[in-house]
Amino acid sequence: EDQVTQSPEALRLQEGESSSLNCSYTVSGLRGLFWYRQDPGKGPEFLFTLYSAGEEKEKERLKATLTKKESFLHITAPKPEDSATYLCAVQAKDMRFGAGTRLTVKP
Amino acid sequence: NAGVTQTPKFRILKIGQSMTLQCTQDMNHNYMYWYRQDPGMGLKLIYYSVGAGITDKGEVPNGYNVSRSTTEDFPLRLELAAPSQTSVYFCATETGTEKLFFGSGTQLSVL
């Protein structure tokens, strides 16, 4: 069965302290891997799509990378406004979401 | 453009009651989805629609029904509400590129 696992469940960083979030997956026939940001009380907001191993996408302080088994969301010099839950989803036969990583960035 | 609008934002139901969660979009997207989000779990697909008049079951359809009479509207019906249906419900649309646009959600409690 297709599975998506995100780690860690929660991450607390100091402002400026870079780190990475992990999304590991086991699916047959990956068509795309997606990263979303979700703020409390809001719906998820699209960040990136990655289609093949070795692909990278960047947006401000965020960079997403993809291998054959996992994706990383790297956060460089985070700011408090980067605090949110980050969701990973994989599209194969259908779309499967991970449970998310709740990121808190303290000033 | 409002995007994807969901109403109500919050609702408390008693066991056995029924209700309809409304979802309206003004982006002219053909694909629409209903997801539920439970603490510690990934979003689960309830129902989806690829266009007006066409709907299909997702991963967790039991206890729910949908209809799609227009491109804009995709209501989700709960019949005989149960505590297991306590969740946050999200409606989403998609252009066919698999990138989803979500509404702000409906938080439902069944007591």
XYZ file of C-alpha atoms in Angstrom:
218
model
C 0.000 0.000 0.000
C 1.216 3.512 -0.790
C 2.582 5.278 2.276
C 3.886 8.740 3.095
C 5.740 9.393 6.351
C 6.917 12.788 7.531
C 9.495 13.445 10.213
C 9.888 14.909 12.676
C 6.308 15.416 13.853
C 7.310 18.735 15.409
C 10.400 20.910 15.135
C 11.325 23.956 17.163
C 14.045 26.244 15.803
C 15.584 29.507 16.814
C 15.359 32.270 14.241
C 18.250 31.813 11.819
C 18.800 28.139 12.696
C 18.646 26.169 9.431
C 17.203 22.644 9.310
C 15.441 20.096 7.117
C 12.085 18.328 7.126
C 11.826 14.816 5.734
C 9.135 13.104 3.668
C 9.733 9.426 2.899
C 7.402 7.519 0.621
C 6.702 4.068 -0.755
C 4.531 4.240 -3.851
C 4.358 2.523 -7.200
C 4.637 4.844 -10.151
C 5.297 8.247 -8.609
C 3.761 10.977 -10.749
C 4.662 13.878 -8.492
C 5.553 14.932 -4.961
C 3.988 18.046 -3.495
C 4.788 20.299 -0.543
C 2.115 22.428 1.098
C 2.188 24.929 3.957
C -0.748 25.027 6.394
C -1.308 27.828 8.889
C -3.599 27.276 11.901
C -7.275 27.484 10.949
C -6.491 27.640 7.234
C -6.392 25.240 4.327
C -3.073 23.995 2.927
C -1.313 26.314 0.480
C 0.741 24.951 -2.398
C 4.514 25.406 -2.273
C 6.270 23.037 -4.718
C 5.859 20.129 -7.094
C 8.769 17.755 -7.801
C 8.535 15.149 -10.534
C 11.815 13.247 -10.745
C 14.787 12.257 -8.599
C 17.432 14.965 -8.522
C 14.960 17.777 -9.060
C 15.146 20.836 -6.791
C 12.814 23.823 -6.351
C 13.397 27.006 -4.325
C 11.202 29.731 -2.938
C 12.638 32.358 -0.607
C 14.114 30.466 2.387
C 12.701 27.093 1.298
C 14.280 24.510 -0.973
C 12.698 21.165 -1.812
C 14.692 18.199 -3.104
C 13.663 14.742 -4.293
C 15.304 11.307 -4.351
C 13.775 7.959 -5.301
C 12.656 7.308 -1.722
C 12.317 10.675 -0.004
C 12.063 14.414 -0.246
C 13.560 17.085 1.940
C 12.316 20.574 2.626
C 15.330 22.628 3.619
C 14.705 25.828 5.550
C 17.591 28.290 5.521
C 17.814 30.993 8.208
C 14.128 30.655 9.137
C 12.061 33.539 10.493
C 9.103 33.391 12.906
C 6.715 33.848 9.980
C 7.884 30.469 8.641
C 6.112 28.824 11.582
C 3.420 26.523 10.141
C 2.675 22.886 9.470
C 4.335 21.589 6.312
C 2.549 18.799 4.464
C 3.987 16.422 1.924
C 1.806 14.576 -0.609
C 2.603 12.038 -3.303
C 0.598 11.420 -6.466
C 0.694 7.880 -7.795
C -2.522 5.908 -8.303
C -4.095 8.569 -6.089
C -2.943 11.444 -3.885
C -1.616 10.470 -0.435
C -0.774 13.011 2.254
C 1.648 12.740 5.139
C 0.607 13.818 8.631
C 2.797 16.911 8.477
C 5.645 18.513 10.410
C 4.676 21.324 12.762
C 7.460 23.921 12.613
C 7.870 26.613 15.256
C 10.501 29.309 14.788
C 11.223 31.344 17.895
C 12.614 34.901 17.690
C -11.614 36.193 -6.947
C -12.650 34.455 -3.731
C -11.114 31.094 -4.773
C -12.655 28.220 -2.790
C -15.307 29.200 -0.231
C -16.521 26.813 2.456
C -19.428 27.316 4.814
C -19.979 27.041 7.698
C -16.589 27.471 9.417
C -17.716 25.712 12.586
C -20.599 23.435 13.426
C -21.677 21.234 16.316
C -24.040 18.372 15.552
C -25.815 15.897 17.743
C -25.496 12.195 16.962
C -27.991 11.252 14.264
C -28.456 14.752 12.866
C -27.679 15.550 9.244
C -26.115 18.546 7.568
C -24.608 19.795 4.327
C -21.160 21.348 4.079
C -21.088 23.870 1.282
C -18.207 24.418 -1.146
C -18.199 26.986 -3.942
C -15.377 27.939 -6.301
C -15.019 30.788 -8.773
C -11.883 29.520 -10.547
C -13.742 27.470 -13.169
C -11.793 24.351 -12.218
C -13.282 21.038 -13.310
C -11.793 18.897 -10.546
C -13.132 19.220 -7.000
C -12.366 17.212 -3.862
C -13.515 16.732 -0.292
C -10.901 15.794 2.316
C -11.055 15.284 6.044
C -8.148 16.047 8.364
C -7.815 14.356 11.744
C -5.095 15.114 14.329
C -1.887 13.207 13.626
C -3.218 11.861 10.320
C -2.772 12.906 6.741
C -5.627 14.355 4.731
C -8.003 11.590 3.622
C -10.016 11.823 0.413
C -13.775 11.394 0.896
C -15.219 12.076 -2.570
C -14.124 13.775 -5.737
C -15.600 15.072 -8.984
C -14.012 15.524 -12.401
C -16.820 17.722 -13.678
C -20.485 18.604 -13.362
C -22.618 15.498 -13.068
C -19.680 13.176 -12.288
C -18.679 12.089 -8.795
C -16.700 9.179 -7.379
C -15.689 7.727 -4.032
C -12.349 8.356 -2.425
C -10.604 6.514 0.382
C -13.174 7.144 3.181
C -16.652 7.700 1.634
C -18.841 5.850 4.172
C -21.396 8.104 5.874
C -21.118 10.847 3.252
C -22.753 11.795 -0.028
C -21.984 14.410 -2.661
C -23.536 15.954 -5.742
C -22.134 18.153 -8.517
C -24.874 19.844 -10.480
C -22.729 22.846 -11.511
C -19.022 23.509 -12.041
C -19.025 25.925 -9.104
C -20.685 23.930 -6.309
C -19.729 20.642 -4.641
C -21.712 20.121 -1.419
C -20.923 17.311 1.019
C -23.857 15.723 2.833
C -23.587 13.968 6.188
C -26.502 11.694 7.004
C -26.946 10.351 10.538
C -23.885 12.060 11.998
C -21.611 9.934 14.192
C -18.794 10.905 16.603
C -16.293 9.348 14.147
C -17.170 12.151 11.736
C -15.753 14.785 14.080
C -13.017 16.294 11.948
C -11.928 19.286 9.903
C -13.257 19.115 6.357
C -11.527 20.731 3.402
C -12.809 21.277 -0.085
C -10.226 21.648 -2.849
C -10.127 22.297 -6.574
C -7.582 21.461 -9.247
C -6.999 22.446 -12.856
C -5.757 19.034 -13.953
C -2.121 19.729 -13.018
C -2.600 17.965 -9.654
C -1.843 21.207 -7.764
C -4.648 21.642 -5.249
C -6.318 24.878 -4.117
C -7.963 24.498 -0.715
C -10.751 26.294 1.078
C -10.307 27.387 4.694
C -12.133 24.386 6.120
C -15.147 23.471 8.227
C -14.538 22.294 11.780
C -17.260 19.799 12.704
C -17.925 18.267 16.099
C -20.467 15.478 16.576
C -21.513 15.044 20.200
